[in-house]
Short mmCIF file of C-alpha atoms in Angstrom, two decimals:
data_model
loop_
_atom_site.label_atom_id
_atom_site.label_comp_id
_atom_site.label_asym_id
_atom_site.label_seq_id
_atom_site.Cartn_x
_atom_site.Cartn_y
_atom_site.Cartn_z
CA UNK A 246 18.71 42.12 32.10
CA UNK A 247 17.05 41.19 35.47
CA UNK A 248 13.57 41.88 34.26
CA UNK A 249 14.09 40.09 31.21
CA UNK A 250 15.43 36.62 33.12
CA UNK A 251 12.43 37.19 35.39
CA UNK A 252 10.20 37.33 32.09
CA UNK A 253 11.80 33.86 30.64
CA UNK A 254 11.15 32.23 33.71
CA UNK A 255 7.80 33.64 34.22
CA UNK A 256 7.49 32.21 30.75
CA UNK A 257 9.15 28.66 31.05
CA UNK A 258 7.06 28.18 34.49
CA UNK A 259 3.59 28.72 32.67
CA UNK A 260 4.88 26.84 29.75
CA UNK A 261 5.62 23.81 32.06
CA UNK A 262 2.36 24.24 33.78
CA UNK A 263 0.72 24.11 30.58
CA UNK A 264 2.57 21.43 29.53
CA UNK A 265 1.46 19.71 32.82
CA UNK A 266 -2.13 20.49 32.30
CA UNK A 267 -2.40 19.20 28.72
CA UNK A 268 -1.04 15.97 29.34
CA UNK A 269 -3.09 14.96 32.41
CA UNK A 270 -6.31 16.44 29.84
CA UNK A 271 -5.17 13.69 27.45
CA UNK A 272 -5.09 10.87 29.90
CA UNK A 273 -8.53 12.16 31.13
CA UNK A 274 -12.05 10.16 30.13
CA UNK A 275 -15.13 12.23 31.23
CA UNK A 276 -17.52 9.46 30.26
CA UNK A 277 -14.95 6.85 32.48
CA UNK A 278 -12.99 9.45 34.73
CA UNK A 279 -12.23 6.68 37.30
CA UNK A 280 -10.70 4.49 34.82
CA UNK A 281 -7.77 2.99 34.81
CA UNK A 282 -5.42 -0.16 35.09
CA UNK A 283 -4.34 -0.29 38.81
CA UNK A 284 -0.91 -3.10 39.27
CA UNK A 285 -0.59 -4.34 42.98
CA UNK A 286 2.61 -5.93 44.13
CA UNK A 287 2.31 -7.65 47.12
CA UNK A 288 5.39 -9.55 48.62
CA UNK A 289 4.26 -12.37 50.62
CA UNK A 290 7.40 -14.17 51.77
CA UNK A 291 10.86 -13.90 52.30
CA UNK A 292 13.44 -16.03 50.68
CA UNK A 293 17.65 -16.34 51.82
CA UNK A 294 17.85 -13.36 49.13
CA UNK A 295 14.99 -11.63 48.23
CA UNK A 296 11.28 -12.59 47.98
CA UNK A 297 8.02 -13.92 46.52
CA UNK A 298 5.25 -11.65 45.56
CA UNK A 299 1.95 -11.96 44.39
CA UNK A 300 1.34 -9.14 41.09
CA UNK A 301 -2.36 -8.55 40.37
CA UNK A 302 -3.45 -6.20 37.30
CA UNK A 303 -7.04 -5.03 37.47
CA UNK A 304 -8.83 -3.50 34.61
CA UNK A 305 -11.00 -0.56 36.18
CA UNK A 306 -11.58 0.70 33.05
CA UNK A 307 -15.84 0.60 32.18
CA UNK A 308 -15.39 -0.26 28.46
CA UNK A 309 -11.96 -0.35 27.25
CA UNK A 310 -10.65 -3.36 27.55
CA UNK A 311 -7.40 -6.03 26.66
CA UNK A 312 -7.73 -7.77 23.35
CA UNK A 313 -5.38 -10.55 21.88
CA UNK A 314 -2.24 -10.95 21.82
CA UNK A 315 -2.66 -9.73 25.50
CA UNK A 316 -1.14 -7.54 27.84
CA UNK A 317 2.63 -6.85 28.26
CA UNK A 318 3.95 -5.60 31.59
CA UNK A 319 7.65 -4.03 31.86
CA UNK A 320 9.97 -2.57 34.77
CA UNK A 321 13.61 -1.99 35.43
CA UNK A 322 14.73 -3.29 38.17
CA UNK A 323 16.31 -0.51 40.70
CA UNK A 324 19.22 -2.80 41.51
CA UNK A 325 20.40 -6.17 40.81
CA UNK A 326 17.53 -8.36 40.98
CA UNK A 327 16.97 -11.21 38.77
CA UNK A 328 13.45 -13.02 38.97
CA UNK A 329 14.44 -17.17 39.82
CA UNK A 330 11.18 -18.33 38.67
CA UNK A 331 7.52 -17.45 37.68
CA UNK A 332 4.32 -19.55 37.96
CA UNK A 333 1.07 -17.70 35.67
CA UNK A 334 3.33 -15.77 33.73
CA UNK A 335 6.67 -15.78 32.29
CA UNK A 336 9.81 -13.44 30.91
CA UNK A 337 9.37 -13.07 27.32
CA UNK A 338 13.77 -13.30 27.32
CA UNK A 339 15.97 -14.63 29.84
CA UNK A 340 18.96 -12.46 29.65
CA UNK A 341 22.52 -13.00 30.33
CA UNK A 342 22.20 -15.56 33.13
CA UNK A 343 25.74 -16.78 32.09
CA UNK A 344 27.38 -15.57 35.57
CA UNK A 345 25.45 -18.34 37.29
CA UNK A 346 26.86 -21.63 37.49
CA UNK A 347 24.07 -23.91 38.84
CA UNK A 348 20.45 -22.70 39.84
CA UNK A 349 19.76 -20.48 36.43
CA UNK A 350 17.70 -18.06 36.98
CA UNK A 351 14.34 -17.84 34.63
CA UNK A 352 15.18 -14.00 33.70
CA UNK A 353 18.39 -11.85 34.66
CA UNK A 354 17.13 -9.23 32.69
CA UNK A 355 17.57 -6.08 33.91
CA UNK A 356 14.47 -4.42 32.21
CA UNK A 357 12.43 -7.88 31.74
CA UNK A 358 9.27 -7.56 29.61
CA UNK A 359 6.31 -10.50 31.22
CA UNK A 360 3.75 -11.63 29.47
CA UNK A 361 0.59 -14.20 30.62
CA UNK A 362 0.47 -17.36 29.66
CA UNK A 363 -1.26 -19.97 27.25
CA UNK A 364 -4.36 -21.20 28.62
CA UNK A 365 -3.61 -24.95 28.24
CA UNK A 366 -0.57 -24.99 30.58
CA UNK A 367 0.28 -27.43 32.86
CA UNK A 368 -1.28 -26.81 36.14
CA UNK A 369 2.01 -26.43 38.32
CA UNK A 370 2.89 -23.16 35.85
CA UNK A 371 -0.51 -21.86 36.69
CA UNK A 372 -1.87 -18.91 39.04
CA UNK A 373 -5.22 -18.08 40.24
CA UNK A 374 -6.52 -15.39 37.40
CA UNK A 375 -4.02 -16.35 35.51
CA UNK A 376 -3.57 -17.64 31.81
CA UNK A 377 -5.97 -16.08 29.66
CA UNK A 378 -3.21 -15.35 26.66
CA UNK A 379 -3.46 -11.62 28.46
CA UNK A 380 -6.96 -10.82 27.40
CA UNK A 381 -8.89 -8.86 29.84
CA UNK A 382 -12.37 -7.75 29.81
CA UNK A 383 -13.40 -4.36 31.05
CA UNK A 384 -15.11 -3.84 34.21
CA UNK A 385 -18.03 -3.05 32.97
CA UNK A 386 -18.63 -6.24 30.89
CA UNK A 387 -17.48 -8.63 33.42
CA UNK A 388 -15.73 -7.94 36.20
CA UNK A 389 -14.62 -11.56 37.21
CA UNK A 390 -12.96 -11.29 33.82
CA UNK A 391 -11.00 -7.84 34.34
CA UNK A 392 -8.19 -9.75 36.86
CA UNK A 393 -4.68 -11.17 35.47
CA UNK A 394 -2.08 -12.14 37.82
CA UNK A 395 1.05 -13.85 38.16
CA UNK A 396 3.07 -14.85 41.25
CA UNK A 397 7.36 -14.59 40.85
CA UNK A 398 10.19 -14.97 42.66
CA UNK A 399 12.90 -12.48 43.01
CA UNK A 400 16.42 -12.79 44.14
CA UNK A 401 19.36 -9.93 44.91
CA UNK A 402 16.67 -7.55 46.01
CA UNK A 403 17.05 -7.48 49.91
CA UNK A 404 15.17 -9.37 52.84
CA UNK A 405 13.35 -6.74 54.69
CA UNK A 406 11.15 -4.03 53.63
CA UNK A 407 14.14 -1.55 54.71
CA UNK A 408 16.32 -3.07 52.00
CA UNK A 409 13.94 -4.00 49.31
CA UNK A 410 12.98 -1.16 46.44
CA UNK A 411 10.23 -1.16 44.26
CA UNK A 412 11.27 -1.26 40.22
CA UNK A 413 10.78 1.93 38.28
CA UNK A 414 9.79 2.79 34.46
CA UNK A 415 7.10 0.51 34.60
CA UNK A 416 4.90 -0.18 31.13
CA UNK A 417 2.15 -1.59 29.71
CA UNK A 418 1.50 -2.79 26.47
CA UNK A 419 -2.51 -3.35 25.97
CA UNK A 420 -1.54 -4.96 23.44
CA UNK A 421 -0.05 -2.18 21.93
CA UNK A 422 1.18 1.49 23.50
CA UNK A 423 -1.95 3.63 24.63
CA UNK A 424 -0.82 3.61 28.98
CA UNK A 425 0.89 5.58 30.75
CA UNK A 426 2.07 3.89 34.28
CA UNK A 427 2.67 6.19 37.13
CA UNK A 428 5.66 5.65 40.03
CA UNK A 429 5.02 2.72 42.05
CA UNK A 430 3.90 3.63 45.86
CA UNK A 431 4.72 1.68 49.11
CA UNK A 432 0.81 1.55 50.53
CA UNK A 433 -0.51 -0.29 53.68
CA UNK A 434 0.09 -4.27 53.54
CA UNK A 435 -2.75 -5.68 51.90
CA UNK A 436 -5.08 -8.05 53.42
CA UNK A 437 -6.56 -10.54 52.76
CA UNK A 438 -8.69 -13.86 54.20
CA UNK A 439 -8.68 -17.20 54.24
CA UNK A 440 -11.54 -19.36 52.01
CA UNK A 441 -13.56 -20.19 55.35
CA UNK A 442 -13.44 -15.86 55.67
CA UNK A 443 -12.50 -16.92 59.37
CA UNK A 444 -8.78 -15.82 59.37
CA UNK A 445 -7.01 -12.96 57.49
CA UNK A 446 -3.31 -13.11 56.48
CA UNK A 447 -1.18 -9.95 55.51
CA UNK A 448 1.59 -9.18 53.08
CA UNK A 449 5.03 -8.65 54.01
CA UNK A 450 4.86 -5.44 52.08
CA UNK A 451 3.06 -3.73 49.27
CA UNK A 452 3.28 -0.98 46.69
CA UNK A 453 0.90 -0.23 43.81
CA UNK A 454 1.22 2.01 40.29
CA UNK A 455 -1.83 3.50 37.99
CA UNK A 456 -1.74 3.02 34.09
CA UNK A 457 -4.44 5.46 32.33
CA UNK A 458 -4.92 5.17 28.89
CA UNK A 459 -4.61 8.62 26.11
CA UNK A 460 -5.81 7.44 22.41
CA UNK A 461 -3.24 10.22 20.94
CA UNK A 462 -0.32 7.81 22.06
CA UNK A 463 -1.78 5.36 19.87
CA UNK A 464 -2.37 7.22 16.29
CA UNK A 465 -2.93 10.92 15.83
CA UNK A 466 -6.17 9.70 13.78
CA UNK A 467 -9.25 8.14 14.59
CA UNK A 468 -9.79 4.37 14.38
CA UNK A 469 -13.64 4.80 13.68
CA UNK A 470 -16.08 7.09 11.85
CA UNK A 471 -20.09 7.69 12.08
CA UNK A 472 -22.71 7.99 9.51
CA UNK A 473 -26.14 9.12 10.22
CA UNK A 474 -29.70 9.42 8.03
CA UNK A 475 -33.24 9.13 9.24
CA UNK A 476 -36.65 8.54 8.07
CA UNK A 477 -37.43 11.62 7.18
CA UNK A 478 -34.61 12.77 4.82
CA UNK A 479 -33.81 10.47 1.79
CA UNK A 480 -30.08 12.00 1.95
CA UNK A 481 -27.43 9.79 3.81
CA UNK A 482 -24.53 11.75 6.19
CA UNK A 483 -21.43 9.83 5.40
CA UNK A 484 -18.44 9.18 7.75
CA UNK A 485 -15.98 12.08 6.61
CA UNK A 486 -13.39 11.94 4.03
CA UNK A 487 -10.70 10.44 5.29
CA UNK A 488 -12.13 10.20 8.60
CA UNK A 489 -8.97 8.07 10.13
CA UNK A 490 -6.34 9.73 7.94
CA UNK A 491 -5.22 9.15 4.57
CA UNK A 492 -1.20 9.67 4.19
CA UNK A 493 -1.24 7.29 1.29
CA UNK A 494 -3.14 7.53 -1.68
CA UNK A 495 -2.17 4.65 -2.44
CA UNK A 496 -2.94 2.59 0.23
CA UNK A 497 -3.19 -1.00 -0.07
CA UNK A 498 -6.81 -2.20 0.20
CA UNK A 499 -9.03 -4.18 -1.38
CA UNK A 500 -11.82 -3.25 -3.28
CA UNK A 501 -13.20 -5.95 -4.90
CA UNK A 502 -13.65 -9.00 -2.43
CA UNK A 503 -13.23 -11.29 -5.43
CA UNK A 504 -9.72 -10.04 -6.00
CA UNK A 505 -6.83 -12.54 -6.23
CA UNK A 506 -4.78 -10.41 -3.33
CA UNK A 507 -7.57 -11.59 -0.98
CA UNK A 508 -6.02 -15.11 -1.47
CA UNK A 509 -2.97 -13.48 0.41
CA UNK A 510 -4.19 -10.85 2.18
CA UNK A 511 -1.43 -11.35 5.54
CA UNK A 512 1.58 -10.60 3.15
CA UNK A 513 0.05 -7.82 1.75
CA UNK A 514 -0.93 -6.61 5.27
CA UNK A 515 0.08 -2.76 6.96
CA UNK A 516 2.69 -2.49 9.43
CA UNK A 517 -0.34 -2.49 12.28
CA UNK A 518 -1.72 -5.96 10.68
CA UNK A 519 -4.36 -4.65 9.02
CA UNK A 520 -6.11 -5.15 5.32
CA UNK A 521 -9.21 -2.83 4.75
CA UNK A 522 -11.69 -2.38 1.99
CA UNK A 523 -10.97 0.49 -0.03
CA UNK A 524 -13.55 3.08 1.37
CA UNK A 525 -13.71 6.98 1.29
CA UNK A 526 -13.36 7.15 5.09
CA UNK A 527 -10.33 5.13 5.50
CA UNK A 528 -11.92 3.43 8.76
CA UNK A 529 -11.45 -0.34 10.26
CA UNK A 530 -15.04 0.20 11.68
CA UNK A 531 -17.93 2.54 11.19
CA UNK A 532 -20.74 3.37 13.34
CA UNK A 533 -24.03 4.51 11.86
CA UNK A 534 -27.06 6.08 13.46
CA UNK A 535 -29.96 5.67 11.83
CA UNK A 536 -33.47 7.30 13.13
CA UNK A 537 -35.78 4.69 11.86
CA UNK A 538 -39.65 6.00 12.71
CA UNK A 539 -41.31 8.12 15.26
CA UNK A 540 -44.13 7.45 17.24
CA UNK A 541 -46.51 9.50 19.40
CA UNK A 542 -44.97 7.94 23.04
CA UNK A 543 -41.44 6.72 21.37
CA UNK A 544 -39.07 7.40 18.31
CA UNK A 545 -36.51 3.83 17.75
CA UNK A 546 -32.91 4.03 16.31
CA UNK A 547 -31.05 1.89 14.48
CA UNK A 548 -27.61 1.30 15.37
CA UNK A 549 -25.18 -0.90 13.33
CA UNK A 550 -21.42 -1.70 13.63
CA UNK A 551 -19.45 -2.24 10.50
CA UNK A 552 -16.30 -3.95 10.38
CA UNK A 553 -14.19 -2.93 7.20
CA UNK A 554 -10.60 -5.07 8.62
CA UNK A 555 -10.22 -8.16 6.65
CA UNK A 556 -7.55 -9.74 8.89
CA UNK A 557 -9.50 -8.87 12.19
CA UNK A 558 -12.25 -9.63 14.17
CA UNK A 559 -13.53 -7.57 17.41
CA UNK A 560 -14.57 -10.13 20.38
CA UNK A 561 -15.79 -8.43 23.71
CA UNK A 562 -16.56 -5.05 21.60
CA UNK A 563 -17.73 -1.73 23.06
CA UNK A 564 -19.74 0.96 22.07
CA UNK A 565 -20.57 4.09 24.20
CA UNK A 566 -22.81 6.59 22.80
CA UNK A 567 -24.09 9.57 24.64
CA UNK A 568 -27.42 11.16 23.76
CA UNK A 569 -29.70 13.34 26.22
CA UNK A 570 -32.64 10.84 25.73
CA UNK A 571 -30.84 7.70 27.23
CA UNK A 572 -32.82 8.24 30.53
CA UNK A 573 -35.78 7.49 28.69
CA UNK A 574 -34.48 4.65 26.79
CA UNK A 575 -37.28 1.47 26.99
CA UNK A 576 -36.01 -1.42 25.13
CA UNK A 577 -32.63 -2.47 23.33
CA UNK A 578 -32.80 -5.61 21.06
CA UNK A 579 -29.85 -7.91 20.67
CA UNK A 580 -27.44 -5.71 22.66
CA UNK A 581 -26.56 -5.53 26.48
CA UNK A 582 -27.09 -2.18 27.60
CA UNK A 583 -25.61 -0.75 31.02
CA UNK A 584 -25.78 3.02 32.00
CA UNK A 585 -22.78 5.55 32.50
CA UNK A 586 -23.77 7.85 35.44
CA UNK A 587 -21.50 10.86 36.75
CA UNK A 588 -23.88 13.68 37.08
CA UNK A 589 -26.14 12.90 39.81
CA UNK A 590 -30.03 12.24 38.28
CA UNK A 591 -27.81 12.95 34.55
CA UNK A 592 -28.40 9.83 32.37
CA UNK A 593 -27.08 10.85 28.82
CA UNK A 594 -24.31 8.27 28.07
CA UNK A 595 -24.79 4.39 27.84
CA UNK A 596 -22.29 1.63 27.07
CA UNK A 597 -23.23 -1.17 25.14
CA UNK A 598 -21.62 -4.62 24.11
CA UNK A 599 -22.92 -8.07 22.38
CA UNK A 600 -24.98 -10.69 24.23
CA UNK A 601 -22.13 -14.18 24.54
CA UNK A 602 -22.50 -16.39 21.97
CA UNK A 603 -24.80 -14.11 19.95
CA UNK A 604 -23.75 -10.76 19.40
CA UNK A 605 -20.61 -10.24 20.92
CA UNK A 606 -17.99 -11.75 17.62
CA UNK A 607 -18.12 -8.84 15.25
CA UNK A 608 -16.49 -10.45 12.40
CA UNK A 609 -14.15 -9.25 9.56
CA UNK A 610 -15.03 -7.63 6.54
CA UNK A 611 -17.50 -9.14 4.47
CA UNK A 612 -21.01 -10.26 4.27
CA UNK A 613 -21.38 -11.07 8.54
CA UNK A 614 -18.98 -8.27 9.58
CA UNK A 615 -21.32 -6.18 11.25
CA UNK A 616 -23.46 -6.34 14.05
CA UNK A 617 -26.92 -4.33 14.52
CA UNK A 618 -29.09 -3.33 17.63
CA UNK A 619 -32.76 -1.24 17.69
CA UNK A 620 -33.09 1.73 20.48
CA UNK A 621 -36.82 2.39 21.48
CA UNK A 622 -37.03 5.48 23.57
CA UNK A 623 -39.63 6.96 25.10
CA UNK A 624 -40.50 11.02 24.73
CA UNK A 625 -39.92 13.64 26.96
CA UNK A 626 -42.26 15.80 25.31
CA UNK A 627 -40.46 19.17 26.80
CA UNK A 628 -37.24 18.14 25.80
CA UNK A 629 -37.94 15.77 22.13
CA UNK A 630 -37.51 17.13 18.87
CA UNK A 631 -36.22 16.18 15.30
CA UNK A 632 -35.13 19.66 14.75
CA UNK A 633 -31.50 20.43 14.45
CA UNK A 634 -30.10 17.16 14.91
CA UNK A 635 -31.56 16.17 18.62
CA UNK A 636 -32.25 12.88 17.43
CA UNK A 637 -28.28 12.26 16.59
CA UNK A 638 -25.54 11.10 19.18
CA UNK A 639 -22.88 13.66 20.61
CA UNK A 640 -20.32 11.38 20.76
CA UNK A 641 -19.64 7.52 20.02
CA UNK A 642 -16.94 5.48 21.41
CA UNK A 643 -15.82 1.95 19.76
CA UNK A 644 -13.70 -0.51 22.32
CA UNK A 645 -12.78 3.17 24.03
CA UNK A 646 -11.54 5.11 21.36
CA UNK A 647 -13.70 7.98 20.08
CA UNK A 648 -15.14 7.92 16.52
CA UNK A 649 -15.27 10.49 14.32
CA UNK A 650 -18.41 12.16 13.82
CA UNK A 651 -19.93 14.50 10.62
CA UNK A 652 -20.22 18.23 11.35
CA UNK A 653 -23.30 19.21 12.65
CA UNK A 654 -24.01 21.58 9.32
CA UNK A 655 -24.68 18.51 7.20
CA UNK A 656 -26.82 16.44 9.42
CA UNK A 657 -29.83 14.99 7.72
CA UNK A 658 -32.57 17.77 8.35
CA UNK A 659 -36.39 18.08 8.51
CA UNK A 660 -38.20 18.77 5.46
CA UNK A 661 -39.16 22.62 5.21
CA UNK A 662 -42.85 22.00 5.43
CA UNK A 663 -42.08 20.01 9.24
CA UNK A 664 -40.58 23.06 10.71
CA UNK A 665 -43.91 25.70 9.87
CA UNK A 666 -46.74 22.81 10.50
CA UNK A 667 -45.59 18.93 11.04
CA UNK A 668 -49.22 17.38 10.86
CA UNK A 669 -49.69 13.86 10.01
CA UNK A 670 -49.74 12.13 7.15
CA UNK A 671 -53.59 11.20 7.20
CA UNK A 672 -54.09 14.84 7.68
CA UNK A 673 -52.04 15.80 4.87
CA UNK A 674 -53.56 13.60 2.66
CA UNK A 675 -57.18 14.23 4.05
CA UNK A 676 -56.19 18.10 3.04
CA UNK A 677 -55.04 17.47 -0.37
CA UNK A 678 -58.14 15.33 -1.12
CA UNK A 679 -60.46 17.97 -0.22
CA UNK A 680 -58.44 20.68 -1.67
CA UNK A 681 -58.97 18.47 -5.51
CA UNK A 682 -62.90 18.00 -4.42
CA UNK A 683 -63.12 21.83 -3.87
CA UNK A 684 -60.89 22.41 -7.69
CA UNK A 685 -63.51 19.99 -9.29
CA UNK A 686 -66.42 21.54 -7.87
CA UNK A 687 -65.33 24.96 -8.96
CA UNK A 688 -64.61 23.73 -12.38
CA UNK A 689 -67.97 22.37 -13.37
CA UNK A 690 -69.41 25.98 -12.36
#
């Protein structure tokens, strides 16, 4: 009996540790392994019974960013607090206040929910970095653009940093679930300095909490699909059947954009606000790669972006892509193009995004919902090669979530005659015209 106990928990301790392993795996973004959503709480006065802090959210994350409706940030409080008021943000529900008598309290929630406000409000509701309806760019796009904060004051909490406690369970909603928010941690007061930079001021006290993002909390399918062809093969590599999951044959979508539903399409919309064309894929977007000619110093690709979502469009969209020839890569036309690099000299993954006020609106379905960029890259002559599907990407990402790619067995390929002897076509056709001379020739004899 003893051996067998020892056996179950020899068993139940590797299953936690893989348990434990897996889910930090999920969280985990090799092209972005330093991103994340960082919160800072920093408490910068006291009050007769509790405090004001400062809360800053920072998007560290390269290309994943906040889109419309906006962020939501949660927390229970750990005892009694209630929040008095709130200036760049507000409770989205006050609560049972009903115990208070004469100074109401803005929330006496004990889990409130916060979310940013409009950005046409008054200017004694607003913060600095504040009121941008929640929408937050990534780092990598703009960084002055990545910052949302809000400034609130709390009451019931304690008047020291001995008797005040952080909140626990803390969420966020960007805009829907995705992160994953760690424990807040007391840290070092933060600092910081006057305008004139001549004087520095410090916080009463400070804690901060992590939120990474894992695409599996948000669907068990893809939300994007990739089709490839090329030059040299007439035959087109579609996105896969049912490339972002098909659970309903009959599936509302539209067809036929002169169909009378399209008159109503928000009624007729999916639980996740969505109306798509009717496609084999089953995709909101679709990426495809298209090798468009090959030169003797550079080969060019076509990318384009397909939006298949009647009721949305994409503003501040993201692509990542990683190929092994993006360390060669000489021009990009109507796209801004910024490196990913985590492997020393290793340039093999690029992000790219739409110029501002020209490119960066991909629109809904239709005629102008999609958005294209050309790739020239230069040859590394040990390294380039059409063969075996070199010339395709490895993996794409659309606003951070990866898209689905073919399998490798039914990538366009090289015609036969390219892999024995690929000569030119001037050659070829020099060849054959010679080869008809000499058949003529022998003919008359």
């Amino acid at each position: 009996m003893e051996i067998i106990s020892k056996c179950i928990r020899s068993a139940f301790l590797v299953s936690v540790m893989f348990l434990t392993i897996v889910s930090h795996a999920v969280a985990y973004d090799s092209f972005d392994p330093n991103g994340r959503i960082n919160i800072k709480w920093d408490v910068l006065s006291w009050t007769p019974d509790g405090y004001v802090a400062a809360v800053t959210i920072i998007n560290n994350q390269m290309y994943r960013h906040i889109t419309s409706p906006g962020w939501t940030l949660g927390w229970t409080w750990a005892k009694k607090e209630v929040i008095w008021s709130m200036v760049g943000a507000q409770a989205t529900a006050q609560g049972d206040c009903s115990k208070f008598k004469v100074n109401i309290p803005h929330s006496c929630k004990k889990t409130p929910s916060v979310v940013d406000l409009l950005p046409g409000v008054p200017m004694n509701q607003r913060f600095s970095d504040c009121c941008k309806s929640g929408v937050m760019a990534s780092w990598g796009q703009d960084p002055s653009a990545a910052v949302s904060a809000f400034q609130l004051s709390v009451g019931h909490s304690g008047t020291s940093n001995k008797t005040v406690t952080p909140p626990k369970n803390f969420y966020l909603l960007g805009p829907g679930p995705g992160y994953t928010c760690s424990a807040a941690t007391i840290v070092p007061p933060s600092v910081s300095f006057s305008p004139d930079g001549r004087r520095t001021t410090q916080a009463m006290m400070t804690w901060t909490l992590d939120c990474t993002y894992s695409q599996l909390l948000v669907s068990e399918n893809p939300t994007c699909c990739v089709s490839l062809s090329s030059f040299y093969n007439p035959m087109i590599t579609p996105c896969p059947s049912c490339a972002c999951g098909c659970k309903d044959v009959n599936d509302n979508c539209i067809n036929d954009p002169k169909d009378s539903r399209m008159l109503n399409l928000k009624a007729l919309a999916k639980e996740d606000g969505s109306m798509l064309q009717c496609t084999n894929h089953r995709c909101p977007i679709r990426v495809h790669w298209h090798v468009k000619a090959n030169y003797r110093a550079y080969w060019r690709v076509k990318i384009t972006i397909t939006n298949f979502n009647y009721l949305m469009n994409y503003t501040q969209w993201t692509l990542v892509a990683q190929h092994p020839n993006f360390n060669k890569l000489a021009n990009v036309s109507s796209f801004v193009y910024k490196p990913l690099i985590h492997y020393g000299s290793i340039n093999d993954t690029g992000m790219f995004y739409g110029i501002k006020n020209h490119s960066d609106l991909l629109m809904e379905a239709g005629p102008e919902g999609n958005v294209q960029t050309e790739l020239l890259l230069g040859k590394d002559m040990k390294a380039f090669t059409l063969e075996q599907g070199w010339a395709f990407p490895f993996k794409l990402y659309f606003n951070g979530d990866e898209c689905k790619m073919p399998l490798p067995d039914i990538y366009p390929t090289l015609p036969n005659s390219a892999y024995a002897n690929p000569i030119s076509s001037s050659t070829l056709a020099t060849t054959l015209l010679l080869s008809a001379l000499l058949v003529f020739l022998c003919s008359c004899h």
